[in-house]
XYZ file of C-alpha atoms in Angstrom:
451
model
C -41.677 -4.179 -2.495
C -38.014 -5.217 -2.697
C -36.391 -6.222 0.543
C -34.330 -3.601 2.338
C -30.673 -4.292 1.642
C -27.751 -3.961 4.063
C -26.962 -0.478 5.319
C -23.590 1.216 5.804
C -22.710 0.317 9.367
C -19.205 -0.101 10.880
C -20.081 -3.421 12.558
C -21.527 -4.825 9.316
C -18.432 -3.829 7.323
C -16.147 -5.417 9.928
C -18.162 -8.644 9.888
C -17.813 -8.753 6.089
C -14.078 -8.258 6.393
C -13.727 -11.129 8.851
C -15.911 -13.381 6.717
C -13.841 -12.706 3.585
C -10.420 -12.822 5.246
C -10.206 -13.914 8.914
C -6.717 -12.421 9.169
C -8.421 -9.012 9.126
C -8.888 -9.476 12.873
C -5.179 -8.754 13.435
C -3.616 -7.734 10.094
C -2.678 -4.207 9.060
C -5.348 -2.654 6.850
C -4.776 -0.181 4.021
C -7.658 1.574 2.240
C -7.235 2.570 -1.412
C -8.413 6.136 -0.863
C -9.359 8.186 -3.935
C -11.206 10.794 -1.897
C -14.484 10.067 -3.697
C -17.697 9.213 -1.882
C -17.211 5.444 -1.953
C -13.679 5.240 -0.558
C -14.406 8.070 1.897
C -17.356 6.055 3.205
C -15.221 2.907 3.602
C -12.403 4.752 5.376
C -14.688 6.622 7.766
C -16.715 3.473 8.532
C -13.585 1.570 9.535
C -12.274 4.545 11.521
C -15.283 4.185 13.834
C -14.036 0.783 15.020
C -11.600 0.955 17.977
C -10.314 -2.553 17.219
C -9.394 -1.452 13.676
C -8.279 2.186 13.669
C -4.861 1.483 15.230
C -4.094 -0.856 12.311
C -5.633 1.338 9.594
C -4.037 3.675 7.058
C -4.901 5.194 3.667
C -3.009 5.352 0.369
C -4.013 7.778 -2.375
C -2.939 7.288 -6.016
C -2.504 10.540 -7.943
C -2.894 9.633 -11.617
C -1.599 13.034 -12.663
C -4.228 13.265 -15.405
C -6.157 16.296 -14.121
C -4.972 19.802 -13.299
C -6.694 19.649 -9.891
C -5.140 16.340 -8.815
C -2.757 18.039 -6.367
C -5.685 19.752 -4.644
C -7.404 16.347 -4.375
C -4.327 15.062 -2.546
C -4.732 17.917 -0.062
C -8.410 17.039 0.492
C -7.510 13.378 1.125
C -4.726 14.338 3.526
C -7.090 16.643 5.427
C -9.709 13.895 5.693
C -7.167 11.465 7.139
C -5.918 14.117 9.542
C -9.482 14.669 10.760
C -9.895 10.910 11.228
C -6.446 10.647 12.916
C -5.242 8.098 10.345
C -1.865 7.769 8.568
C -1.899 8.946 4.960
C 0.437 8.286 2.019
C 0.265 9.203 -1.642
C 1.906 7.950 -4.821
C 1.923 9.730 -8.161
C 1.752 7.847 -11.452
C 3.661 8.655 -14.617
C 1.403 7.093 -17.223
C 2.965 6.478 -20.622
C 0.382 5.613 -23.228
C 2.494 3.462 -25.531
C 0.786 0.082 -25.329
C -2.304 0.797 -27.390
C -4.581 0.547 -24.364
C -7.373 2.954 -23.487
C -6.654 5.676 -20.947
C -9.172 3.988 -18.651
C -7.286 0.679 -18.792
C -3.846 2.283 -18.403
C -4.965 4.262 -15.346
C -6.467 1.131 -13.777
C -3.324 -0.940 -14.408
C -1.076 1.818 -13.082
C -3.230 2.276 -9.991
C -3.181 -1.396 -9.027
C 0.544 -1.670 -9.686
C 1.178 1.325 -7.403
C -1.121 -0.042 -4.701
C 0.593 -3.437 -4.848
C 3.976 -1.749 -4.463
C 2.678 0.262 -1.486
C 1.493 -2.796 0.454
C 3.492 -4.063 3.405
C 4.049 -7.801 3.968
C 0.803 -9.449 5.082
C -1.174 -6.204 4.790
C -4.713 -6.232 3.387
C -5.635 -3.649 0.761
C -9.304 -2.674 1.012
C -11.200 -1.099 -1.879
C -14.686 0.429 -1.858
C -16.162 -1.430 -4.839
C -19.874 -1.880 -4.215
C -22.910 -3.675 -5.627
C -23.446 -1.401 -8.647
C -19.738 -1.551 -9.502
C -20.151 -5.310 -9.810
C -23.148 -4.868 -12.123
C -21.236 -2.398 -14.300
C -18.257 -4.737 -14.524
C -20.334 -7.742 -15.605
C -22.187 -5.739 -18.270
C -18.983 -4.204 -19.632
C -17.320 -7.595 -19.835
C -20.388 -9.043 -21.540
C -20.387 -6.241 -24.130
C -16.672 -6.865 -24.761
C -17.271 -10.563 -25.425
C -15.427 -11.748 -22.325
C -15.277 -15.384 -21.312
C -16.019 -16.849 -17.900
C -13.070 -15.153 -16.116
C -14.358 -11.731 -17.153
C -18.013 -12.485 -16.482
C -17.236 -13.673 -12.964
C -16.538 -9.955 -12.315
C -14.503 -8.688 -9.379
C -13.497 -11.300 -6.792
C -14.086 -10.391 -3.168
C -10.559 -11.560 -2.251
C -7.438 -11.959 -4.368
C -3.639 -11.919 -3.860
C -1.974 -8.559 -4.483
C 1.698 -7.738 -4.060
C 2.899 -9.091 -0.732
C -0.623 -9.109 0.708
C -4.246 -9.445 -0.372
C -6.913 -7.271 -1.965
C -10.270 -7.448 -0.158
C -13.534 -5.861 -1.321
C -15.841 -5.849 1.733
C -18.602 -3.683 0.203
C -19.617 -5.765 -2.819
C -23.005 -6.538 -1.255
C -23.678 -2.912 -0.335
C -25.538 -0.549 -2.718
C -24.056 2.807 -3.699
C -26.970 4.642 -2.074
C -26.040 3.259 1.357
C -22.505 4.649 1.027
C -23.793 8.022 -0.153
C -26.168 8.178 2.816
C -23.318 7.460 5.241
C -21.107 10.195 3.778
C -23.929 12.748 3.920
C -24.590 11.850 7.547
C -20.905 12.252 8.453
C -20.510 15.507 6.535
C -17.028 14.539 5.322
C -15.596 16.473 2.360
C -15.182 14.382 -0.798
C -13.283 14.796 -4.048
C -15.388 15.333 -7.174
C -13.424 14.033 -10.166
C -15.008 15.432 -13.388
C -13.710 12.371 -15.244
C -16.437 10.365 -13.499
C -19.019 12.330 -15.500
C -17.205 12.031 -18.842
C -19.388 9.686 -20.872
C -16.632 9.141 -23.421
C -15.533 6.434 -20.968
C -17.552 3.237 -21.357
C -18.146 2.731 -17.646
C -19.456 6.280 -17.191
C -21.784 5.959 -20.182
C -23.135 2.732 -18.762
C -23.525 4.258 -15.291
C -25.294 7.452 -16.388
C -27.277 6.362 -19.441
C -27.920 2.615 -19.341
C -28.123 1.499 -15.709
C -30.867 3.951 -14.662
C -33.122 2.381 -17.320
C -32.255 -1.148 -16.247
C -32.785 -0.389 -12.566
C -36.111 1.321 -13.220
C -37.403 -1.877 -14.824
C -35.543 -4.502 -12.764
C -34.904 -2.996 -9.320
C -33.080 -6.089 -8.107
C -30.791 -6.292 -11.160
C -27.620 -5.497 -9.225
C -28.287 -8.323 -6.735
C -29.289 -10.906 -9.355
C -26.411 -10.117 -11.721
C -23.981 -10.275 -8.799
C -25.382 -13.694 -7.927
C -24.924 -14.824 -11.534
C -21.319 -13.585 -11.435
C -20.693 -15.724 -8.352
C -22.126 -18.784 -10.145
C -19.882 -18.050 -13.140
C -16.899 -17.641 -10.837
C -17.580 -21.054 -9.307
C -17.783 -22.612 -12.781
C -14.528 -20.894 -13.764
C -12.877 -22.316 -10.668
C -13.804 -25.835 -11.753
C -12.441 -25.192 -15.252
C -9.161 -23.969 -13.772
C -8.858 -27.113 -11.653
C -9.398 -29.235 -14.761
C -6.901 -27.168 -16.752
C -4.276 -27.486 -14.016
C -4.634 -31.264 -14.046
C -4.549 -31.486 -17.873
C -1.461 -29.268 -18.092
C 0.295 -31.325 -15.406
C -0.296 -34.498 -17.450
C 0.896 -32.814 -20.682
C 3.937 -31.133 -19.127
C 7.300 -31.825 -20.747
C 9.619 -29.625 -18.727
C 8.542 -26.039 -19.377
C 6.872 -27.146 -22.624
C 3.748 -29.207 -23.342
C 3.542 -32.522 -25.175
C 1.711 -32.156 -28.489
C 0.534 -35.780 -28.323
C -0.967 -35.273 -24.856
C -2.765 -32.117 -25.955
C -4.165 -33.741 -29.075
C -5.572 -36.574 -26.941
C -7.816 -34.057 -25.161
C -11.278 -33.141 -26.499
C -11.077 -29.739 -28.206
C -12.908 -27.754 -25.464
C -10.582 -29.176 -22.785
C -7.579 -28.547 -25.024
C -8.548 -24.869 -25.387
C -9.143 -24.627 -21.654
C -5.745 -26.167 -20.838
C -3.880 -23.970 -23.312
C -5.578 -20.794 -22.095
C -4.669 -21.618 -18.494
C -1.077 -22.600 -19.369
C -0.503 -19.377 -21.295
C -2.130 -17.212 -18.596
C 0.136 -18.711 -15.923
C 3.274 -17.922 -17.910
C 2.398 -14.605 -19.544
C 4.044 -12.260 -17.016
C 1.602 -9.454 -17.846
C 1.769 -9.637 -21.655
C -1.907 -10.556 -22.153
C -3.429 -13.813 -23.324
C -4.166 -14.392 -27.031
C -7.593 -13.542 -28.396
C -10.101 -16.269 -29.264
C -8.983 -16.519 -32.901
C -5.313 -16.996 -32.079
C -6.152 -19.452 -29.319
C -8.077 -21.472 -31.902
C -5.049 -21.376 -34.208
C -2.924 -22.832 -31.425
C -5.470 -25.449 -30.340
C -6.320 -26.650 -33.853
C -4.128 -25.494 -36.745
C -0.776 -25.483 -34.978
C -1.316 -28.864 -33.307
C -2.522 -30.421 -36.577
C 0.550 -29.345 -38.572
C 2.564 -32.062 -40.277
C 5.460 -33.705 -38.494
C 8.665 -31.805 -39.193
C 6.946 -28.450 -39.549
C 7.751 -25.776 -36.970
C 4.643 -23.565 -37.044
C 4.118 -20.697 -34.636
C 1.392 -18.324 -33.516
C 2.357 -14.808 -32.392
C 0.548 -11.990 -30.601
C 2.201 -8.916 -29.176
C 5.693 -9.949 -28.156
C 4.720 -13.534 -27.365
C 4.995 -16.686 -29.455
C 3.757 -20.273 -29.128
C 5.795 -22.627 -31.335
C 5.609 -26.330 -32.121
C 8.894 -28.182 -32.508
C 9.820 -31.869 -32.120
C 6.470 -32.805 -30.630
C 6.600 -30.055 -27.994
C 4.791 -26.746 -27.579
C 6.849 -23.849 -26.213
C 5.910 -20.334 -25.157
C 8.396 -17.494 -25.264
C 8.775 -13.759 -25.565
C 10.255 -12.507 -28.831
C 11.934 -9.252 -29.642
C 10.340 -7.115 -32.356
C 11.953 -7.267 -35.760
C 14.107 -4.388 -37.003
C 11.907 -1.480 -38.025
C 8.922 -2.701 -35.986
C 7.112 -0.152 -33.869
C 3.995 0.387 -31.779
C 2.670 3.855 -30.957
C -0.381 5.426 -29.344
C -2.074 8.164 -31.360
C -4.409 10.488 -29.422
C -6.637 11.784 -32.204
C -8.138 14.511 -30.022
C -4.745 16.051 -29.338
C -3.102 15.897 -32.738
C -4.098 15.054 -36.296
C -0.535 14.112 -37.239
C 1.716 11.244 -36.079
C 5.380 10.866 -37.002
C 6.382 7.242 -37.463
C 9.756 5.850 -36.309
C 12.383 3.977 -38.302
C 12.004 6.280 -41.311
C 8.449 5.095 -41.969
C 7.087 8.570 -42.800
C 4.114 10.121 -41.031
C 0.340 9.803 -40.788
C -2.323 12.477 -40.949
C -6.059 12.234 -40.239
C -7.974 14.941 -42.128
C -11.560 15.941 -42.845
C -12.621 15.082 -46.390
C -15.984 15.481 -48.099
C -15.926 11.896 -49.341
C -13.482 10.380 -46.853
C -13.871 6.614 -46.340
C -13.701 6.773 -42.501
C -16.577 7.611 -40.172
C -14.731 9.942 -37.799
C -17.431 9.699 -35.134
C -16.957 5.917 -34.938
C -13.225 6.080 -34.245
C -12.167 6.117 -30.575
C -10.249 9.092 -29.213
C -7.098 6.976 -29.093
C -5.800 4.374 -31.538
C -2.732 2.165 -31.677
C -0.454 2.363 -34.703
C 1.948 -0.502 -35.300
C 3.615 -2.608 -37.957
C 2.502 -6.071 -39.068
C 3.006 -9.098 -36.833
C 1.112 -11.666 -38.862
C -2.449 -12.932 -38.690
C -4.151 -9.525 -39.040
C -7.595 -9.516 -40.661
C -10.163 -6.948 -41.706
C -13.391 -6.668 -43.687
C -12.691 -4.288 -46.595
C -16.325 -4.214 -47.832
C -19.512 -3.754 -45.817
C -21.319 -7.081 -46.013
C -18.281 -8.748 -47.540
C -16.061 -11.475 -46.092
C -13.223 -10.983 -43.648
C -9.826 -11.151 -45.390
C -6.317 -11.694 -44.106
C -4.075 -8.700 -44.572
C -1.498 -10.979 -46.144
C -3.893 -12.000 -48.946
C -4.969 -8.396 -49.554
C -1.362 -7.260 -49.910
C -0.606 -10.101 -52.289
C -3.728 -9.474 -54.386
C -2.959 -5.762 -54.691
C 0.750 -6.505 -55.282
C 1.900 -4.027 -52.636
C 5.722 -3.796 -52.832
C 7.610 -5.727 -50.166
C 9.503 -2.640 -48.936
C 6.216 -0.788 -48.428
C 4.781 -3.744 -46.509
C 7.665 -3.522 -43.997
C 6.736 0.060 -43.047
C 2.969 -0.265 -43.510
C 1.216 1.419 -40.537
C -1.793 -0.435 -39.116
C -4.382 1.498 -37.082
C -6.067 -0.458 -34.285
C -9.160 0.592 -32.355
C -8.724 -1.470 -29.216
C -7.919 -4.997 -30.438
C -9.565 -4.510 -33.848
C -7.761 -3.527 -37.043
C -9.504 -0.335 -38.211
C -7.356 0.808 -41.158
C -4.275 -0.241 -43.108
C -2.311 2.917 -43.940
C -4.276 4.703 -46.632
C -5.113 1.431 -48.412
C -8.092 -0.142 -46.623
C -10.620 0.675 -43.902
C -12.475 -2.048 -41.999
C -16.235 -2.111 -42.644
C -17.200 -1.188 -39.081
C -15.377 2.157 -39.377
C -16.325 2.973 -42.973
C -18.407 6.045 -43.701
C -21.936 5.714 -45.059
C -24.993 7.750 -45.993
C -25.585 8.814 -42.386
C -21.951 9.796 -41.711
C -21.541 13.418 -40.665
C -17.783 13.441 -40.150
C -15.946 12.002 -43.151
C -12.238 11.468 -42.543
C -9.247 10.245 -44.526
C -5.956 8.782 -43.336
C -3.006 10.054 -45.348
C 0.241 8.116 -45.151
C 3.172 10.266 -46.225
C 5.549 7.497 -47.211
C 9.292 7.683 -46.630
C 11.262 9.123 -49.523
């Protein structure tokens, strides 16, 4: 029989808080309060502690994505009133223009709003629990994450003018549910949590029950592995910090110093250097990082090569490596296309419009496409696999081989599913999204070119 895990108890939660951040003994505490079972359990547990409740408040983030969100605010306010706790709410205005999933945009917006709501020195407490940690590790593993992603959610991290603390990471979801049922507190039921179009919900409802039925201690063991990975990542960051300090040439890095490092340490140093200076623009993917660490650094003297991703650029010049933000070229654009809402997308800068239509012999497997794609112009370095089983090709070589006119290349719309190039206008479809014998929903992208 597995050992009985910790139970939801106010004294236990407070001891976890003090262990993770000793300042919790005197600091102001703010609970990120969604109104769901988990955050309701955390808030009501802390409200039972006389030494805490006078320093405790709740902040609710209204994502504005559901018609009932205003009624959820009322439920949260009523809960706080019953617990005699201060309550505040902030409403998000999410603009899906960055090519990110709705899940990711909502998460980013929520944390940005919570950071802005924090007071100096205040601790933000979230109700992430043991199974949340398991879900996070598995999702990151399936997305091909490196050590930072696989180390999952840290128990403590800086946020805004305070800190984020997760005191429930060792507590199972069932313990929180049991506490809420005992208290009889009303909770918000967000239907989005049951929508299995979201990866985390699919994992939670379809995959994890099977895993837990076979390996009952999976959440504990995977959490332990995440802590080991986090420790290893910490050592890599210390090494990277030291290597970057030795290679520093003002705000740039010395090419000679970087080339003196073994390739794995060079990659590690570059990844850390870029992450420290990115200001929220996202680090380059593994392929572009390899271009920087190998191809760019090996270029001949006198060349000024560069590697770009998004609006960022790493460039080599006069023996130095610089990182800077660049403005998009004239006519460049990036749009989000919600395929469930509309089958047509008008492109800016006179680039025409796109249409996704059903077609008996369409080359796209419509069921494989996500509900939302990013449409943007070329930035360089894009690749796709035009034939199933064939090699990956650079878009540049495909355009040259097919002799696509230069003017058309400037307006050419690229469709991205996440970070992967899925289709190039109406010219090519990547192999992973191509229709086959088993395809039930054949689709075609039509690009109505500018006159």
